[in-house]
Amino acid sequence: MTENVGVLGKKSAQRTQRSGVERVVNAPLPTVYGEFRAIGYLDHDRGDEQVALVYGEIGTEGVLTRLHSECLTGDAFGSQHCECGDQLASALRAVVAEGSGIVVYLRGHEGRGIGLLAKLRAMALQAEGLDTVEANLALGLPVDARDYGVAAEMLHDLGVQSVRLMSNNPRKREALLRHGIQVAETVPLLIPPCENNITYLRTKRERLDHHLPHLDAVAHLS
């Protein structure tokens, strides 16, 4: 009898296990850029907590949108190894200037999906001369492990059907299209490079197909 109850309990748990993305909270978030709404989601498949920063009345078509991959070193610490922190700030400013828009902040995307410690290991290898692609491969890790399905689900939940996507990465556009979000326009998000990140950015352009035409004007940087 006890054994049967245990089996039934397991079956019940399997039936009630959640999947997909669930909206959990909608809270006002005043920032230095403007008054956003922080809409929090739980990704039941991966266990990640995600957030969409929504500004103004977004509508359904042509919503100015940024899918921003979590980057602790760039977003919080101001690292010049990448341009992530500047891109986040620029995207937030852009949606405020537009009067409406969304910045989807994607947790679990650290280091193009390999995690914080692995990213730091890759950065150490880059300091020794490898580029960002070679460093990931040397660690036995994928070059880019990010999945944008959760971002598309969040946009669907927000009623968005098409976006003006702030990105230099064609893979983001392709991912949204696969998941049923139309991309009306790709809006470049170009950050002036510096000596510390020019090699990284050139690798993104040459090996990861990022659209970074502004790099041609800074040949003087090493």
Tab-separated table of C-alpha atoms in Angstrom:
chain	number	residue	atom	x	y	z
A	1	MET	CA	0.000	0.000	0.000
A	2	THR	CA	2.800	2.401	0.918
A	3	GLU	CA	4.606	1.544	-2.294
A	4	ASN	CA	1.485	2.278	-4.355
A	5	VAL	CA	1.067	5.663	-2.666
A	6	GLY	CA	4.682	6.492	-3.489
A	7	VAL	CA	4.167	5.615	-7.152
A	8	LEU	CA	0.968	7.658	-7.285
A	9	GLY	CA	2.746	10.584	-5.652
A	10	LYS	CA	5.495	10.504	-8.258
A	11	LYS	CA	2.963	10.415	-11.089
A	12	SER	CA	1.076	13.308	-9.554
A	13	ALA	CA	4.276	15.324	-9.260
A	14	GLN	CA	5.073	14.626	-12.907
A	15	ARG	CA	1.623	15.805	-13.955
A	16	THR	CA	1.890	19.055	-11.997
A	17	GLN	CA	5.476	19.902	-12.969
A	18	ARG	CA	5.485	23.272	-14.713
A	19	SER	CA	7.226	24.048	-17.962
A	20	GLY	CA	7.768	27.175	-20.033
A	21	VAL	CA	7.900	30.747	-18.789
A	22	GLU	CA	5.586	32.133	-16.113
A	23	ARG	CA	5.026	35.817	-15.372
A	24	VAL	CA	5.490	36.281	-11.625
A	25	VAL	CA	5.560	40.000	-10.832
A	26	ASN	CA	5.141	43.472	-12.317
A	27	ALA	CA	6.816	46.194	-10.259
A	28	PRO	CA	7.666	49.865	-10.888
A	29	LEU	CA	11.403	50.433	-11.268
A	30	PRO	CA	12.616	54.038	-11.230
A	31	THR	CA	16.094	54.270	-12.766
A	32	VAL	CA	18.547	56.993	-13.732
A	33	TYR	CA	17.244	56.551	-17.291
A	34	GLY	CA	13.542	56.774	-16.506
A	35	GLU	CA	10.591	55.000	-14.881
A	36	PHE	CA	10.420	51.405	-16.058
A	37	ARG	CA	8.249	48.455	-15.142
A	38	ALA	CA	10.254	45.391	-14.128
A	39	ILE	CA	8.243	42.364	-15.214
A	40	GLY	CA	9.717	39.238	-13.653
A	41	TYR	CA	9.440	35.753	-15.090
A	42	LEU	CA	10.390	32.263	-13.978
A	43	ASP	CA	11.742	29.906	-16.597
A	44	HIS	CA	10.482	26.568	-15.306
A	45	ASP	CA	12.601	24.591	-17.759
A	46	ARG	CA	15.978	26.044	-16.718
A	47	GLY	CA	15.147	27.479	-13.309
A	48	ASP	CA	16.362	30.939	-14.292
A	49	GLU	CA	14.706	34.121	-13.065
A	50	GLN	CA	14.321	36.590	-15.938
A	51	VAL	CA	13.207	40.199	-16.231
A	52	ALA	CA	11.851	42.458	-18.949
A	53	LEU	CA	12.273	46.191	-18.382
A	54	VAL	CA	9.310	47.841	-20.080
A	55	TYR	CA	9.055	51.570	-20.732
A	56	GLY	CA	5.842	53.316	-21.732
A	57	GLU	CA	2.961	51.798	-23.694
A	58	ILE	CA	4.647	49.305	-25.967
A	59	GLY	CA	1.912	48.185	-28.359
A	60	THR	CA	2.273	45.059	-30.477
A	61	GLU	CA	4.124	46.034	-33.667
A	62	GLY	CA	7.606	47.425	-34.248
A	63	VAL	CA	8.463	47.608	-30.545
A	64	LEU	CA	11.978	48.918	-29.941
A	65	THR	CA	13.596	45.968	-28.165
A	66	ARG	CA	16.960	44.861	-26.842
A	67	LEU	CA	17.767	41.264	-25.872
A	68	HIS	CA	20.650	41.804	-23.470
A	69	SER	CA	22.750	38.869	-22.339
A	70	GLU	CA	23.774	38.998	-18.702
A	71	CYS	CA	27.372	40.211	-18.275
A	72	LEU	CA	28.381	40.792	-14.667
A	73	THR	CA	31.837	42.102	-15.527
A	74	GLY	CA	30.555	44.596	-18.082
A	75	ASP	CA	27.125	45.506	-16.699
A	76	ALA	CA	28.090	45.851	-13.025
A	77	PHE	CA	31.859	46.315	-12.928
A	78	GLY	CA	32.365	48.496	-15.999
A	79	SER	CA	34.773	46.092	-17.676
A	80	GLN	CA	36.381	47.380	-20.867
A	81	HIS	CA	37.062	43.853	-22.055
A	82	CYS	CA	33.675	44.002	-23.808
A	83	GLU	CA	31.098	46.655	-24.719
A	84	CYS	CA	28.202	45.047	-22.818
A	85	GLY	CA	27.769	47.637	-20.086
A	86	ASP	CA	27.724	50.500	-22.581
A	87	GLN	CA	25.271	48.613	-24.784
A	88	LEU	CA	22.898	48.085	-21.855
A	89	ALA	CA	23.007	51.761	-20.923
A	90	SER	CA	22.552	52.805	-24.560
A	91	ALA	CA	19.568	50.493	-24.973
A	92	LEU	CA	17.874	51.844	-21.852
A	93	ARG	CA	18.443	55.404	-23.009
A	94	ALA	CA	17.127	54.549	-26.474
A	95	VAL	CA	13.781	53.151	-25.303
A	96	VAL	CA	13.272	56.193	-23.079
A	97	ALA	CA	14.064	58.521	-26.004
A	98	GLU	CA	11.661	56.496	-28.158
A	99	GLY	CA	8.918	56.866	-25.552
A	100	SER	CA	8.381	53.122	-25.284
A	101	GLY	CA	10.287	49.877	-25.594
A	102	ILE	CA	11.625	46.771	-23.890
A	103	VAL	CA	14.996	45.614	-22.619
A	104	VAL	CA	14.890	41.871	-21.960
A	105	TYR	CA	17.710	41.073	-19.539
A	106	LEU	CA	18.665	37.434	-20.068
A	107	ARG	CA	20.198	35.688	-17.116
A	108	GLY	CA	22.096	32.460	-17.719
A	109	HIS	CA	23.786	34.047	-20.747
A	110	GLU	CA	27.031	34.970	-18.989
A	111	GLY	CA	30.002	34.493	-21.312
A	112	ARG	CA	27.735	33.628	-24.260
A	113	GLY	CA	26.161	30.967	-22.081
A	114	ILE	CA	29.216	29.266	-20.557
A	115	GLY	CA	28.898	30.832	-17.090
A	116	LEU	CA	30.861	33.344	-15.056
A	117	LEU	CA	33.830	31.262	-13.942
A	118	ALA	CA	34.291	29.726	-17.380
A	119	LYS	CA	34.142	33.218	-18.872
A	120	LEU	CA	36.869	34.398	-16.514
A	121	ARG	CA	38.985	31.400	-17.501
A	122	ALA	CA	38.434	32.296	-21.149
A	123	MET	CA	39.440	35.889	-20.431
A	124	ALA	CA	42.665	34.628	-18.843
A	125	LEU	CA	43.424	32.675	-22.021
A	126	GLN	CA	42.671	35.759	-24.109
A	127	ALA	CA	45.230	37.683	-22.040
A	128	GLU	CA	47.733	35.034	-23.174
A	129	GLY	CA	46.948	35.606	-26.842
A	130	LEU	CA	43.910	33.508	-27.784
A	131	ASP	CA	40.864	35.205	-29.221
A	132	THR	CA	37.418	34.816	-27.644
A	133	VAL	CA	36.450	31.930	-29.952
A	134	GLU	CA	39.737	30.073	-29.501
A	135	ALA	CA	39.555	30.502	-25.718
A	136	ASN	CA	36.140	28.873	-25.424
A	137	LEU	CA	37.192	25.996	-27.649
A	138	ALA	CA	40.436	25.527	-25.694
A	139	LEU	CA	38.302	25.030	-22.579
A	140	GLY	CA	36.198	22.440	-24.368
A	141	LEU	CA	33.190	24.775	-24.343
A	142	PRO	CA	30.816	25.948	-27.087
A	143	VAL	CA	31.569	29.236	-28.797
A	144	ASP	CA	27.995	30.415	-28.156
A	145	ALA	CA	25.563	28.409	-26.023
A	146	ARG	CA	22.833	31.020	-25.694
A	147	ASP	CA	19.168	30.206	-26.278
A	148	TYR	CA	16.744	33.038	-27.022
A	149	GLY	CA	13.570	30.961	-26.752
A	150	VAL	CA	12.805	32.345	-23.297
A	151	ALA	CA	13.104	35.907	-24.628
A	152	ALA	CA	10.597	35.126	-27.357
A	153	GLU	CA	8.191	33.640	-24.800
A	154	MET	CA	8.468	36.778	-22.682
A	155	LEU	CA	7.752	38.963	-25.708
A	156	HIS	CA	4.753	36.806	-26.610
A	157	ASP	CA	3.464	37.217	-23.056
A	158	LEU	CA	3.830	40.989	-23.377
A	159	GLY	CA	1.713	40.897	-26.531
A	160	VAL	CA	4.579	41.794	-28.858
A	161	GLN	CA	4.306	40.493	-32.414
A	162	SER	CA	7.165	42.327	-34.084
A	163	VAL	CA	10.211	44.252	-32.892
A	164	ARG	CA	12.775	46.759	-33.991
A	165	LEU	CA	15.713	44.827	-32.636
A	166	MET	CA	18.676	46.700	-31.168
A	167	SER	CA	21.502	44.325	-31.979
A	168	ASN	CA	24.612	43.794	-34.077
A	169	ASN	CA	24.253	40.001	-33.839
A	170	PRO	CA	22.340	38.333	-36.711
A	171	ARG	CA	21.780	35.209	-34.606
A	172	LYS	CA	19.397	37.095	-32.326
A	173	ARG	CA	17.250	38.077	-35.285
A	174	GLU	CA	17.264	34.519	-36.601
A	175	ALA	CA	16.316	33.139	-33.177
A	176	LEU	CA	13.348	35.474	-32.773
A	177	LEU	CA	12.072	34.601	-36.238
A	178	ARG	CA	12.294	30.888	-35.401
A	179	HIS	CA	10.216	31.502	-32.287
A	180	GLY	CA	7.492	33.479	-34.006
A	181	ILE	CA	8.559	37.073	-33.317
A	182	GLN	CA	8.883	39.144	-36.472
A	183	VAL	CA	11.810	41.562	-36.802
A	184	ALA	CA	10.658	44.675	-38.626
A	185	GLU	CA	14.094	46.283	-38.442
A	186	THR	CA	17.531	45.704	-36.999
A	187	VAL	CA	18.820	48.802	-35.217
A	188	PRO	CA	22.638	48.920	-34.817
A	189	LEU	CA	23.927	49.371	-31.288
A	190	LEU	CA	27.475	50.506	-31.974
A	191	ILE	CA	29.765	51.468	-29.092
A	192	PRO	CA	33.079	53.252	-29.787
A	193	PRO	CA	35.854	50.719	-29.173
A	194	CYS	CA	38.854	51.220	-26.933
A	195	GLU	CA	42.317	49.717	-26.815
A	196	ASN	CA	41.175	47.056	-24.325
A	197	ASN	CA	38.332	45.644	-26.407
A	198	ILE	CA	39.239	46.270	-30.046
A	199	THR	CA	40.669	42.761	-30.561
A	200	TYR	CA	37.586	41.211	-28.957
A	201	LEU	CA	35.268	43.272	-31.166
A	202	ARG	CA	37.187	42.447	-34.319
A	203	THR	CA	36.899	38.765	-33.469
A	204	LYS	CA	33.135	39.162	-33.013
A	205	ARG	CA	32.947	40.734	-36.464
A	206	GLU	CA	35.283	38.331	-38.262
A	207	ARG	CA	34.383	35.028	-36.589
A	208	LEU	CA	30.882	35.529	-35.151
A	209	ASP	CA	29.410	37.623	-38.003
A	210	HIS	CA	28.504	40.637	-35.853
A	211	HIS	CA	27.769	43.739	-37.912
A	212	LEU	CA	30.361	46.243	-36.652
A	213	PRO	CA	31.205	48.573	-39.556
A	214	HIS	CA	32.442	51.323	-37.233
A	215	LEU	CA	35.596	49.309	-36.488
A	216	ASP	CA	36.999	50.272	-39.894
A	217	ALA	CA	37.492	53.829	-38.639
A	218	VAL	CA	39.757	52.798	-35.725
A	219	ALA	CA	42.602	51.002	-37.450
A	220	HIS	CA	45.058	52.859	-35.183
A	221	LEU	CA	43.994	50.815	-32.149
A	222	SER	CA	46.060	47.718	-31.486
